[in-house]
Coordinates of C-alpha atoms (C1' of nucleotides) in Angstrom, one line a residue:
Chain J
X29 CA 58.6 -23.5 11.8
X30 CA 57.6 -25.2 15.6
X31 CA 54.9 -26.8 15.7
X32 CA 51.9 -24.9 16.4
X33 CA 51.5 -27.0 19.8
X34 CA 54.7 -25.9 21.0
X35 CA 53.6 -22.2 19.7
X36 CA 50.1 -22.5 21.7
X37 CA 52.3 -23.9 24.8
X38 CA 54.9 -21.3 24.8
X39 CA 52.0 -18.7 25.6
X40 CA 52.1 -20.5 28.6
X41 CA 55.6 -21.2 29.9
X42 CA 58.9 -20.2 28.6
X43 CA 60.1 -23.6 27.4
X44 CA 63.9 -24.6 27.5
X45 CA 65.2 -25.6 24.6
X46 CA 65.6 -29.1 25.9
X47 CA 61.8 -28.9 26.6
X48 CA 61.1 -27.5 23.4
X49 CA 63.1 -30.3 21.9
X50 CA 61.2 -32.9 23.8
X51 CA 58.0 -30.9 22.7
X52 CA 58.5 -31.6 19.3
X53 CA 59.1 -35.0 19.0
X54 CA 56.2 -35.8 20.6
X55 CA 53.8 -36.2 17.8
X56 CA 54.9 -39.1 15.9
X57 CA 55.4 -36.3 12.8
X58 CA 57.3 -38.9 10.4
X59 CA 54.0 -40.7 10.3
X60 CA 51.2 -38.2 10.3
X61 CA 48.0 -39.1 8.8
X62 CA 46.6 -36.8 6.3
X63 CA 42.7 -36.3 5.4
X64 CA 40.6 -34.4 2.6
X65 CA 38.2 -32.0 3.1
X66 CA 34.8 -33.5 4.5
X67 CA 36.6 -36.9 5.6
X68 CA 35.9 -37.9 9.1
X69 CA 38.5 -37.9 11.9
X70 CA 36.9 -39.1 14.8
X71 CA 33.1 -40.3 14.7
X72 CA 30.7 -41.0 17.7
X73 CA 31.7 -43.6 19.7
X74 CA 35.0 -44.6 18.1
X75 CA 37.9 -46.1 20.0
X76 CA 40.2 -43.8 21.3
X77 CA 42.0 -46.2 23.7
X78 CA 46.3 -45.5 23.6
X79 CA 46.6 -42.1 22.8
X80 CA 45.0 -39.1 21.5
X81 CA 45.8 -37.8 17.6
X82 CA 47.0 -33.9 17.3
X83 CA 46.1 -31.6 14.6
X84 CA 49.7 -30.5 12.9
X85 CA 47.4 -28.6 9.7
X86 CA 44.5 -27.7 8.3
X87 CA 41.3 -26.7 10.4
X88 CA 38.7 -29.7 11.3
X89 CA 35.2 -29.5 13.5
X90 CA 34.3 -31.1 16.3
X91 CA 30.6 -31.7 16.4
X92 CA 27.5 -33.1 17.5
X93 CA 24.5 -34.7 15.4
X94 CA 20.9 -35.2 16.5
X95 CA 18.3 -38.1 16.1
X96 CA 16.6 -35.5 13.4
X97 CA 19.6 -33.9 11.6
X98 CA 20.3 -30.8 13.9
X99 CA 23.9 -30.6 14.2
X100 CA 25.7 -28.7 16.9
X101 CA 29.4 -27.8 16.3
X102 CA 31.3 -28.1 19.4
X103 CA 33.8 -26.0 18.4
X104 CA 36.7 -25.3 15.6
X105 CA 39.6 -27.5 16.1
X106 CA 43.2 -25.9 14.7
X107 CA 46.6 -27.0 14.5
X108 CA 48.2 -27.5 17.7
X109 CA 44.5 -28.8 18.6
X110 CA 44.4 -32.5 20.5
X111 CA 41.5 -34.3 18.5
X112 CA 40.3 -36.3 21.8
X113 CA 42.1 -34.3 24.8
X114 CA 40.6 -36.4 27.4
X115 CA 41.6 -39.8 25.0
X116 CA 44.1 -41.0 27.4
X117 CA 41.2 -41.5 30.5
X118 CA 38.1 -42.0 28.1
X119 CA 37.0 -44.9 26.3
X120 CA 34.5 -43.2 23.5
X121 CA 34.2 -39.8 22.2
X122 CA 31.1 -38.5 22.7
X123 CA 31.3 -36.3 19.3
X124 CA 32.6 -36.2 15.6
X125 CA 35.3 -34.8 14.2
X126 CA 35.4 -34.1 10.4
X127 CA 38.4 -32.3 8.3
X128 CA 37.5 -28.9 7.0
X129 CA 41.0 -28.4 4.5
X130 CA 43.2 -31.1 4.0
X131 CA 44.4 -31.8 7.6
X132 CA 47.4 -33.6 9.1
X133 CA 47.2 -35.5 12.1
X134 CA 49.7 -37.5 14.1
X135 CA 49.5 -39.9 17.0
X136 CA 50.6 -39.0 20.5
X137 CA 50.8 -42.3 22.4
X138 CA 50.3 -41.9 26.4
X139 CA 53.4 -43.8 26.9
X140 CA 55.0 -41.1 25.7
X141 CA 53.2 -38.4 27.3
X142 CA 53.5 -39.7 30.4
X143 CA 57.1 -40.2 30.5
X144 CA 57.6 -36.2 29.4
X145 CA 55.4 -35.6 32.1
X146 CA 57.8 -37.3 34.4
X147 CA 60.9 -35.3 32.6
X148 CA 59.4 -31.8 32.8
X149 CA 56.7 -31.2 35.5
X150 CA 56.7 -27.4 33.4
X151 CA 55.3 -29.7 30.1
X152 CA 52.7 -31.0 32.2
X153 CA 51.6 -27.7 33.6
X154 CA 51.6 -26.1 29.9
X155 CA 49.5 -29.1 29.1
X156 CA 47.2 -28.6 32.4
X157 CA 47.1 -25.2 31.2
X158 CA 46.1 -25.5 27.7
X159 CA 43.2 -27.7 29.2
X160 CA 42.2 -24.8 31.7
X161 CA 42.0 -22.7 28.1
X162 CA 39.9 -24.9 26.3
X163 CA 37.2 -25.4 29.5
X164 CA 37.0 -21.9 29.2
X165 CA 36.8 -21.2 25.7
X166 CA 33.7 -23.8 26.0
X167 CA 32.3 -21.3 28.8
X168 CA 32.6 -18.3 26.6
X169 CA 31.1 -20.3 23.7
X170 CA 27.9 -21.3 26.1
X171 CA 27.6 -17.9 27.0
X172 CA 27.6 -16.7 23.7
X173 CA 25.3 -19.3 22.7
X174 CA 22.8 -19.1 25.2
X175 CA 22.7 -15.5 26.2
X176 CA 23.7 -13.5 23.4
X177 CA 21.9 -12.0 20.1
X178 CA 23.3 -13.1 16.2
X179 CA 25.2 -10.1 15.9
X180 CA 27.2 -10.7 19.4
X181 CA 27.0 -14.3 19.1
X182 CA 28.7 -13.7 15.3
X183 CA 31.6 -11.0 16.9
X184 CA 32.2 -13.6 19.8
X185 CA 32.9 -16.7 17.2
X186 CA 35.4 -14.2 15.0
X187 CA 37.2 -12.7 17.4
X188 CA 37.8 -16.2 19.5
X189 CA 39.0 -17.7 16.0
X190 CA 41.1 -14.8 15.5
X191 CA 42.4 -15.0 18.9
X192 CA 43.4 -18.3 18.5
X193 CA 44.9 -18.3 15.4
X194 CA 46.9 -15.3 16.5
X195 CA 48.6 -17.9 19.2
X196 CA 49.3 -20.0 16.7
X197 CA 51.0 -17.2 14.3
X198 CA 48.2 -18.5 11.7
X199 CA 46.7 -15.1 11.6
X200 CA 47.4 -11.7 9.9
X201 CA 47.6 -8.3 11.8
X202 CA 44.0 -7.9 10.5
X203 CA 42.5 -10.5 9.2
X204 CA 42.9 -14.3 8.8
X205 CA 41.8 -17.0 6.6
X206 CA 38.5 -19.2 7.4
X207 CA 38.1 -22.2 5.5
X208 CA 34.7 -22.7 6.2
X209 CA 31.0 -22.2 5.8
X210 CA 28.4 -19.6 7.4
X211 CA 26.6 -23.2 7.5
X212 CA 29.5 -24.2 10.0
X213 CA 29.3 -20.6 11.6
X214 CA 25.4 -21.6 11.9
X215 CA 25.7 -24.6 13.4
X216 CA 28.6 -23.3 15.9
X217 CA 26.0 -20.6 17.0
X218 CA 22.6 -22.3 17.3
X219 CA 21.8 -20.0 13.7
X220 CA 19.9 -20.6 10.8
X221 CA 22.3 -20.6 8.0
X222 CA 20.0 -17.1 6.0
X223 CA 19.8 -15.8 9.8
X224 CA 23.9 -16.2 9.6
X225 CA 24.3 -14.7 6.3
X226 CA 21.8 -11.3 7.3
X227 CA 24.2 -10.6 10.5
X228 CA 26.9 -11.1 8.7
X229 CA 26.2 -8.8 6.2
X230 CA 24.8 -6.4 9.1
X231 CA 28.4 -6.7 10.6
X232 CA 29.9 -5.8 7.4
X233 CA 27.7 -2.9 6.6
X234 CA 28.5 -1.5 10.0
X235 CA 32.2 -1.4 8.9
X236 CA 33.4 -3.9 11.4
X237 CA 35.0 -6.6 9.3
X238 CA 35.0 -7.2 5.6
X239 CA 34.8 -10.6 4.0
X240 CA 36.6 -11.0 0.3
X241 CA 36.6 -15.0 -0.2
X242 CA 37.9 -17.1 2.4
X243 CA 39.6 -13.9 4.0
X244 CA 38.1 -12.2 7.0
X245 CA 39.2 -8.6 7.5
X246 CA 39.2 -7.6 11.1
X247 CA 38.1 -3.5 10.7
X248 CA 37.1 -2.7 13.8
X249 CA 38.8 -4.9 16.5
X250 CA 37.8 -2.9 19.2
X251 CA 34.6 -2.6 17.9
X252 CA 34.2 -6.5 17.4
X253 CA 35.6 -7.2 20.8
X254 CA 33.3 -4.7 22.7
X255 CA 29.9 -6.1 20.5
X256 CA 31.1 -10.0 21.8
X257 CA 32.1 -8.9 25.2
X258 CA 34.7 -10.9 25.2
X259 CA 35.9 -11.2 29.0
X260 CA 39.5 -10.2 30.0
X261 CA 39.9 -13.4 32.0
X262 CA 37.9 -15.6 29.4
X263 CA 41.0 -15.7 27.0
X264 CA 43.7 -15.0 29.5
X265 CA 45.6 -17.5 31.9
X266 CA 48.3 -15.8 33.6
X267 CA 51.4 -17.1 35.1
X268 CA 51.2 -20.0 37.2
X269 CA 50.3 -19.8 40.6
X270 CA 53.1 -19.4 43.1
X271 CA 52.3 -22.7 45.0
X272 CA 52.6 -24.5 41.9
X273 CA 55.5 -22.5 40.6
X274 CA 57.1 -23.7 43.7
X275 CA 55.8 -27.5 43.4
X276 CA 56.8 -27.9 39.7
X277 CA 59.8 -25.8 39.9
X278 CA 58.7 -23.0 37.3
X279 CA 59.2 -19.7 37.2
X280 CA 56.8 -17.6 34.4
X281 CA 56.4 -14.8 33.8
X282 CA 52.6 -13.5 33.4
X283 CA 52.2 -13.4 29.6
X284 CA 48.3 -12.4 28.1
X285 CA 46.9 -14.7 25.2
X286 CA 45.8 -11.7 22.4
Chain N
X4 CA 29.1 -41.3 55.1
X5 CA 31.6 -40.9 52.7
X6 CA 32.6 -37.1 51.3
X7 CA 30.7 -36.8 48.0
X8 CA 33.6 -36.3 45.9
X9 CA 34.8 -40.1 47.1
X10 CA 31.0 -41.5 46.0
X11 CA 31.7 -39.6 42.7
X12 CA 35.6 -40.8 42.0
X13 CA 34.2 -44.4 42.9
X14 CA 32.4 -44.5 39.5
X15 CA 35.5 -44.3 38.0
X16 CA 38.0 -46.2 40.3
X17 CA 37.6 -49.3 42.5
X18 CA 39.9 -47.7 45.3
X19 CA 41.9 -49.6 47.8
X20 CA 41.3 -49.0 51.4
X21 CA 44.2 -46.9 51.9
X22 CA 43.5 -44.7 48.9
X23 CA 40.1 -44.1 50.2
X24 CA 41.3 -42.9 53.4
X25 CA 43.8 -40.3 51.8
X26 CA 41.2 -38.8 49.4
X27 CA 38.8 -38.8 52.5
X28 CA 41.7 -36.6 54.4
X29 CA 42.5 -34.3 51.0
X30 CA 39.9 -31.5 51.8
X31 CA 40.4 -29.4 55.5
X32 CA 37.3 -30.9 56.5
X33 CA 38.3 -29.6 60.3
X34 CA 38.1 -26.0 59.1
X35 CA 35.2 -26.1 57.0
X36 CA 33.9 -22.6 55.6
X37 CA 30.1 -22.1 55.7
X38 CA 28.3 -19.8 53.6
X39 CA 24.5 -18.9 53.8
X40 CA 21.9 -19.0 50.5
X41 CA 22.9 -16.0 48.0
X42 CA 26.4 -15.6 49.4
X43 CA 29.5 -15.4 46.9
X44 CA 32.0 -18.2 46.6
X45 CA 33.7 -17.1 44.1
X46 CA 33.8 -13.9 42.1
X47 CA 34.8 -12.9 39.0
X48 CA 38.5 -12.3 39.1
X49 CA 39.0 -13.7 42.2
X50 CA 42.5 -14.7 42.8
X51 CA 42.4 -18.3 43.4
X52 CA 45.7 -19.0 43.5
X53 CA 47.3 -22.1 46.0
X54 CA 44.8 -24.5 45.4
X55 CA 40.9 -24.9 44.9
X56 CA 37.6 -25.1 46.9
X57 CA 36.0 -28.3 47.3
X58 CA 32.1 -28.7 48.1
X59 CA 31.4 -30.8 51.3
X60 CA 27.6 -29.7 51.4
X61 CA 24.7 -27.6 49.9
X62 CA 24.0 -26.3 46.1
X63 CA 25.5 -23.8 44.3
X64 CA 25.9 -21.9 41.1
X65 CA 28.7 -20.7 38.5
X66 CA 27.7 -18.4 36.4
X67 CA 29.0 -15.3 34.1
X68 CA 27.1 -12.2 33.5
X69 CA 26.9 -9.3 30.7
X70 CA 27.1 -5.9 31.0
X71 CA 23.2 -5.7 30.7
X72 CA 22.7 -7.7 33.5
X73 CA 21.8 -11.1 31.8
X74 CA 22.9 -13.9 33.2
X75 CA 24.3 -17.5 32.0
X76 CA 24.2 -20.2 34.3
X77 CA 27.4 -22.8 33.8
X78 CA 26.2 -25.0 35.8
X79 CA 25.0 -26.5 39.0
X80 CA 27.4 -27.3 41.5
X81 CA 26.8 -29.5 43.9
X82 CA 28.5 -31.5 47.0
X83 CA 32.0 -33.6 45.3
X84 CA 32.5 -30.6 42.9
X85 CA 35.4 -28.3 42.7
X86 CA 34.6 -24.9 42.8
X87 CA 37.2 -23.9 40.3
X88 CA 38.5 -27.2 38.8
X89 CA 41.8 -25.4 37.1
X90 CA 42.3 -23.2 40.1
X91 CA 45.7 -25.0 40.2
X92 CA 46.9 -23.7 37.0
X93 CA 44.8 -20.2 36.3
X94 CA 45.7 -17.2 38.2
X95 CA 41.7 -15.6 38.1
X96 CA 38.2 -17.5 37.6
X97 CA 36.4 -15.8 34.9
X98 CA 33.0 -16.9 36.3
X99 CA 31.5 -16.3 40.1
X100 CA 29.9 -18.9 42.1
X101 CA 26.6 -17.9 44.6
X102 CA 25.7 -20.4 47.1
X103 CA 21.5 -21.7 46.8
X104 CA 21.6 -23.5 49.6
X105 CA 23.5 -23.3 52.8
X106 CA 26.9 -24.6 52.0
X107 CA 29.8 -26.4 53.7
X108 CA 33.2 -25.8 51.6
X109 CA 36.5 -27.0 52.2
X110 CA 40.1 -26.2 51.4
X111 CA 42.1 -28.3 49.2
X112 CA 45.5 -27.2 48.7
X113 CA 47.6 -27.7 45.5
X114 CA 50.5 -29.3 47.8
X115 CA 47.8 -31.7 49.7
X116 CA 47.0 -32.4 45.7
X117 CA 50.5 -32.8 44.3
X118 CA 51.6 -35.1 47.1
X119 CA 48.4 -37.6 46.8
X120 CA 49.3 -37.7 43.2
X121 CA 52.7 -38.7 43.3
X122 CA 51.3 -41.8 46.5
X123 CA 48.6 -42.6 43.9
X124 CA 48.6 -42.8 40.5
X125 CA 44.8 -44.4 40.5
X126 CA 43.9 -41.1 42.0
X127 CA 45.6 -38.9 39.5
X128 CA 43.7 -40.7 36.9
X129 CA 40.4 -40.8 38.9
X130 CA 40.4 -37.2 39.0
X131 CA 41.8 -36.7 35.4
X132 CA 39.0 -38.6 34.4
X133 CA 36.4 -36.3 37.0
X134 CA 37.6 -33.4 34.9
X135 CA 36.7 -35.1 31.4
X136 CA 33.4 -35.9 32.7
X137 CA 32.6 -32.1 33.1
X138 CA 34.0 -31.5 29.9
X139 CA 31.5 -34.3 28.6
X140 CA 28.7 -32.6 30.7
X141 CA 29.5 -28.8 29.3
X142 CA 29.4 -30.4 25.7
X143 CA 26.1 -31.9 26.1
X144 CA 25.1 -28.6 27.9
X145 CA 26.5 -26.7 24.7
X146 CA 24.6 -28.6 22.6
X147 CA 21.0 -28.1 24.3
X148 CA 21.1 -24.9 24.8
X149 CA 22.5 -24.8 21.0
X150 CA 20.1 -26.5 19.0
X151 CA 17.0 -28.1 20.9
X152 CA 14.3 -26.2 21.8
X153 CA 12.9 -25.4 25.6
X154 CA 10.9 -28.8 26.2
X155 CA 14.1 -30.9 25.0
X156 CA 16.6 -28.6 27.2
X157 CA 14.3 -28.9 30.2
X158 CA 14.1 -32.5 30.1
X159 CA 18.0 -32.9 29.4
X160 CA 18.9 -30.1 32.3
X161 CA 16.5 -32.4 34.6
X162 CA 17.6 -35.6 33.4
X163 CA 21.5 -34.3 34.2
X164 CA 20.7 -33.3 37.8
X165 CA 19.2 -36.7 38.9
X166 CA 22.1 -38.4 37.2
X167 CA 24.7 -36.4 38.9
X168 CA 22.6 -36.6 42.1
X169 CA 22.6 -40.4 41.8
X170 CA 26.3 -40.6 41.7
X171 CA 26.7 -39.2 44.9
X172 CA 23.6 -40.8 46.0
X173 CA 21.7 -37.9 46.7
X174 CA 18.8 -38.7 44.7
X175 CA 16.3 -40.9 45.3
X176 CA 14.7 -43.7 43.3
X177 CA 12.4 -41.8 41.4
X178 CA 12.8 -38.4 42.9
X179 CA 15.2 -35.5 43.7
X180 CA 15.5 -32.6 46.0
X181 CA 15.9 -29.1 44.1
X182 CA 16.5 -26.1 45.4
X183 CA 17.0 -23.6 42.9
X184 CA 14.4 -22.0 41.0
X185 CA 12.8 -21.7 37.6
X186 CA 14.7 -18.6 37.4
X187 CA 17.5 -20.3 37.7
X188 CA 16.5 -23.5 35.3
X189 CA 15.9 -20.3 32.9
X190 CA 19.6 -18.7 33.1
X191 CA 20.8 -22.7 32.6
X192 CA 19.3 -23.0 29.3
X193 CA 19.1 -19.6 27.6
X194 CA 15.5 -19.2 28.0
X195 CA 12.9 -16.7 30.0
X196 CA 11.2 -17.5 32.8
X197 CA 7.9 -17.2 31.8
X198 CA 8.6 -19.7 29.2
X199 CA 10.5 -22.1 31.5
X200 CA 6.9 -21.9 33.9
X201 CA 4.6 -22.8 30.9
X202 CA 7.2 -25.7 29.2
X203 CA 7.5 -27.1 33.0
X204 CA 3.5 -27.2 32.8
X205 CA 3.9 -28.8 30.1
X206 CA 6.2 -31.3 31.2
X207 CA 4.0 -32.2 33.7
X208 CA 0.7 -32.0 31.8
X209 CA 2.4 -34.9 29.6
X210 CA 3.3 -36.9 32.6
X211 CA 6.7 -36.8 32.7
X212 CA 7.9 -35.8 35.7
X213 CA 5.6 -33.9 39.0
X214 CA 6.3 -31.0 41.5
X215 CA 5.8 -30.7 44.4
X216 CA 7.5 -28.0 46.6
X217 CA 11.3 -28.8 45.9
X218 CA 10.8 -32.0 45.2
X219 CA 10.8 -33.3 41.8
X220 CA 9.7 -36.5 40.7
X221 CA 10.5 -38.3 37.4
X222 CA 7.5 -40.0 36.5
X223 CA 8.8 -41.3 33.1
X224 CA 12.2 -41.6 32.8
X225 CA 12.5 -43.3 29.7
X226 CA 10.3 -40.7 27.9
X227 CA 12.3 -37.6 29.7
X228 CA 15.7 -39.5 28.8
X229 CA 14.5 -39.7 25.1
X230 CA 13.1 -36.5 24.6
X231 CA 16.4 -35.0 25.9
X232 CA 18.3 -37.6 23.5
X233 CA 20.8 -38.0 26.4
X234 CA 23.6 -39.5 24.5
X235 CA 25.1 -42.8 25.7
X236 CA 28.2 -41.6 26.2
X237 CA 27.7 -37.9 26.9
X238 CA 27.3 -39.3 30.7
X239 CA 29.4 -42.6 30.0
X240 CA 33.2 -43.2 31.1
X241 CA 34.2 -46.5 30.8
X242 CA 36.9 -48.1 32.6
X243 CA 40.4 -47.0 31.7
X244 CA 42.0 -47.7 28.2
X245 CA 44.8 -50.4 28.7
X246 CA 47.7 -47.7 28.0
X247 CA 46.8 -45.7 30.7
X248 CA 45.9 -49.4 32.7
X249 CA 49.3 -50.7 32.5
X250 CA 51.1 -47.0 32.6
X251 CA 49.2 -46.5 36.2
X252 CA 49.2 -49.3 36.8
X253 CA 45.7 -49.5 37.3
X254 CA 42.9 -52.0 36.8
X255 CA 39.0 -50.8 36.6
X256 CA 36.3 -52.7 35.7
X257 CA 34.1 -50.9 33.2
X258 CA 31.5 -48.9 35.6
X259 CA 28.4 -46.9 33.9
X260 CA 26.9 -43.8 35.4
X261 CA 23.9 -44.0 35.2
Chain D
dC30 C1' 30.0 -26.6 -19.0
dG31 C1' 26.9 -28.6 -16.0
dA32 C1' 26.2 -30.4 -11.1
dA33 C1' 26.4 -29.4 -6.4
dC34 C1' 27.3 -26.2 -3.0
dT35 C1' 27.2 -21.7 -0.9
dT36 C1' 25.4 -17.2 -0.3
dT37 C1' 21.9 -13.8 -0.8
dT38 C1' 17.2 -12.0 -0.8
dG39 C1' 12.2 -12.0 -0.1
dA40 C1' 8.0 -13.4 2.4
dA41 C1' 5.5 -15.8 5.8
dT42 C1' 5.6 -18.0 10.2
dA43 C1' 6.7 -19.6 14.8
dG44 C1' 9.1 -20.1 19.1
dG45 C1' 10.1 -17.7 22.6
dA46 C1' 10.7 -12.8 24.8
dT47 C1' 8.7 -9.1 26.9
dC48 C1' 5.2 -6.6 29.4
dA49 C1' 1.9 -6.6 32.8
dA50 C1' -1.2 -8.2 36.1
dC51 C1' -2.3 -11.6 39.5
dT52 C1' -1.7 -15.4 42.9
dG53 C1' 0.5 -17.7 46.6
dA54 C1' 4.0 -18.6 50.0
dG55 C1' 7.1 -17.1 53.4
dG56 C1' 8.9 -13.6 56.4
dT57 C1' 8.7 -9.5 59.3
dG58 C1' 7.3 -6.5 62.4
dG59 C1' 3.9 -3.6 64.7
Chain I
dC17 C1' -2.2 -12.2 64.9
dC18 C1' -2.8 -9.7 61.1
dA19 C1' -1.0 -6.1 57.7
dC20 C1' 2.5 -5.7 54.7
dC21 C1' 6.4 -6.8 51.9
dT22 C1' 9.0 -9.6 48.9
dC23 C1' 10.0 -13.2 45.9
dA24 C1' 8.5 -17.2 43.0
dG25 C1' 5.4 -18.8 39.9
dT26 C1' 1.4 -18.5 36.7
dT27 C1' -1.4 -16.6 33.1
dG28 C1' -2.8 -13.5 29.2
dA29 C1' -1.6 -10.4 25.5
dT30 C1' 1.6 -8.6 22.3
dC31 C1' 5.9 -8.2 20.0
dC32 C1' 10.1 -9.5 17.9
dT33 C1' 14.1 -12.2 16.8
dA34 C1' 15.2 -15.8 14.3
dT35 C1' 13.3 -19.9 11.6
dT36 C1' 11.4 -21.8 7.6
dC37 C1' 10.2 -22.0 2.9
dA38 C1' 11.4 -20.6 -1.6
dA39 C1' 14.0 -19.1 -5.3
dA40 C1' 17.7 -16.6 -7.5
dA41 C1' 22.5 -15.6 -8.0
dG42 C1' 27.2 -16.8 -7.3
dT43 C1' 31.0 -20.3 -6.7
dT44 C1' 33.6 -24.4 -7.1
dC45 C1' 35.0 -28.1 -9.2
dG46 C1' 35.1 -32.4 -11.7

DNA sequence: CGAACTTTTGAATAGGATCAACTGAGGTGG
DNA sequence: CCACCTCAGTTGATCCTATTCAAAAGTTCG
């Protein structure tokens, strides 16, 4: 099984296999770090200086805290997720980062990020890319936050998890496991946690997902989507520009994130 | 005077001479595009392939819209911005851009880019680390509109403009030129304009900051700073970590934004 | 099997939205 | 130069979405 990096990336270019190869053994794997549930990966203003750490498995958040308690999640991180992506130019993270499931993590030192880079010029651009995915995932996620009711705010956050856990190959045809809380869907939303559970019951009631456990049952996908308004561009990045394709000597063809 | 987006990069990086004068010469400065207040920069789905747009001059918006006609502001951009940051990699924006002032835009094409990269390594980084400080910026963004309420996202919205205005010294000591509107303000923060006009009078019944026109003035900035709980590093990049020092062969000392 | 969460449900409340009317500043044109 | 229009901002009244408080009902797990 790749690595769900590699899985995410190949969305994104059509990797050779000596790219792929170089791919993989660029999380130190042999010495990943694993955590429990509730244990903290990254806290405020720790040192992130060297590298960055990526998520291999398990599902952790990325959050915010307030002087009086309020927490804002930032988003779900999941495997194939950089913990700090913008470690290798910042000193401090500006958030937390706590395990939701038992999670493994490996170091990616910049020395040898940089010297793939050098190798493949395609790596970086997946990288680039996968960067270009997140800043828009964050817009989606503001828009959601700050212009949307519960019940949209509630289909956006499913279908963007299911989305990415699709990419990943960490999801079912129609549904998906979620490890976590309504608390956590709360706090990702700007929700009270009873607010969260009374939409989510409305969204079940109106047939459009079902929720046995930890499962969530996709029902009405179309449904879901069209409730979120999830924008056709906001999860797509298509091929590369031809300038670039040029520059970095790639050739892709277009391919849609699900 | 120096282009804005030089002012900005030289919070991050002490630049030689010589790299100065290349980013000066990175945007088409000679063949400048000028667009009048309420004309579209960008729309949505725009094809923005072969590089990306640079502001020389004037305000202007990015922004998304739903089908019902609301509107979420993404941010302010103003003069040393890109207008679409990832325009290298991504085929279409998923956001549109209006102009709120007159505006001078330039060119910057991904070849122009590549090139300077390759010369300068301390750019490369300067602009990698650009890029994390709008990541920085949309988090703290996230997490106002998320969980504070309208006189804490006011005071953090206003707090954010005079900082970034400071950095390309466009602001004044205690004071800053704004041209949007409350409207506007309102779109930013996921709140109505009628509520935006009475937690403004409130703001300045408490003494925190005064209007006058499109001027504002920050009375207290201390108080405005703490009631926004602008986090230390939310607008904080320190120098570069020693990996990335030795790798680019750079050398910063630590510089604060303040 | 009990302690600590998580979810659900009910009732009361509040922060902010909506509706509507009015004021004031530009801008336009007759 | 004034009448008229439009757009931004203000103010008052009312409504509603979502919060808060409280408690019960499941769940999980040591």
């Amino acid at each position: 099984m790749d690595h769900p990096l590699l899985r995410k990336l190949r969305y994104f270019v059509d990797f050779e296999e000596c790219e792929a190869r170089a791919l993989r053994s660029l999380p130190a794997l042999e010495r990943e770090i694993r955590f429990s549930p509730a244990q903290s990966l990254v806290t405020v203003d720790q040192d992130t200086r060297g590298g960055t750490m990526l998520l291999n498995r398990g599902w952790a958040l990325r959050y915010r805290l307030l002087s009086d308690g309020r927490r804002q999640i930032l988003n779900f991180v999941l495997p194939g997720d950089f913990l700090d992506p913008t470690g290798f130019v910042t000193h401090k993270a500006d958030y937390s980062i706590v395990a939701i499931t038992e999670v493994s993590v490996s170091a990616v030192h910049s020395d040898a990020l940089f010297r793939l880079f050098d190798r493949s010029t395609r790596i970086a651009a997946a990288l680039w890319w996968n960067s270009a995915h997140e800043a828009a995932m964050a817009r989606a996620h503001l828009v959601a936050v700050g212009r949307q009711n519960a019940y949209e705010r509630i289909a956006y956050l499913l279908w963007e998890l299911w989305a990415r856990l699709r990419v990943i190959e960490a999801a079912d045809k129609h549904s998906f496991h979620f490890p976590g809380t309504q608390l956590m869907i709360s706090d990702a939303l700007g929700l009270s946690s009873v607010h969260t559970s009374r939409t989510l019951a409305r969204l079940k009631a109106e047939g459009l997902i079902s929720i046995q456990g930890q499962r969530i049952d996709i029902r009405d996908a179309d449904g879901l989507k069209a409730i979120a308004e999830v924008s056709r561009s906001g999860l797509h990045l298509n091929g590369a520009p031809p300038g670039m394709r040029r520059i970095l000597g790639i050739d892709i063809e277009p391919r849609a994130i699900p």
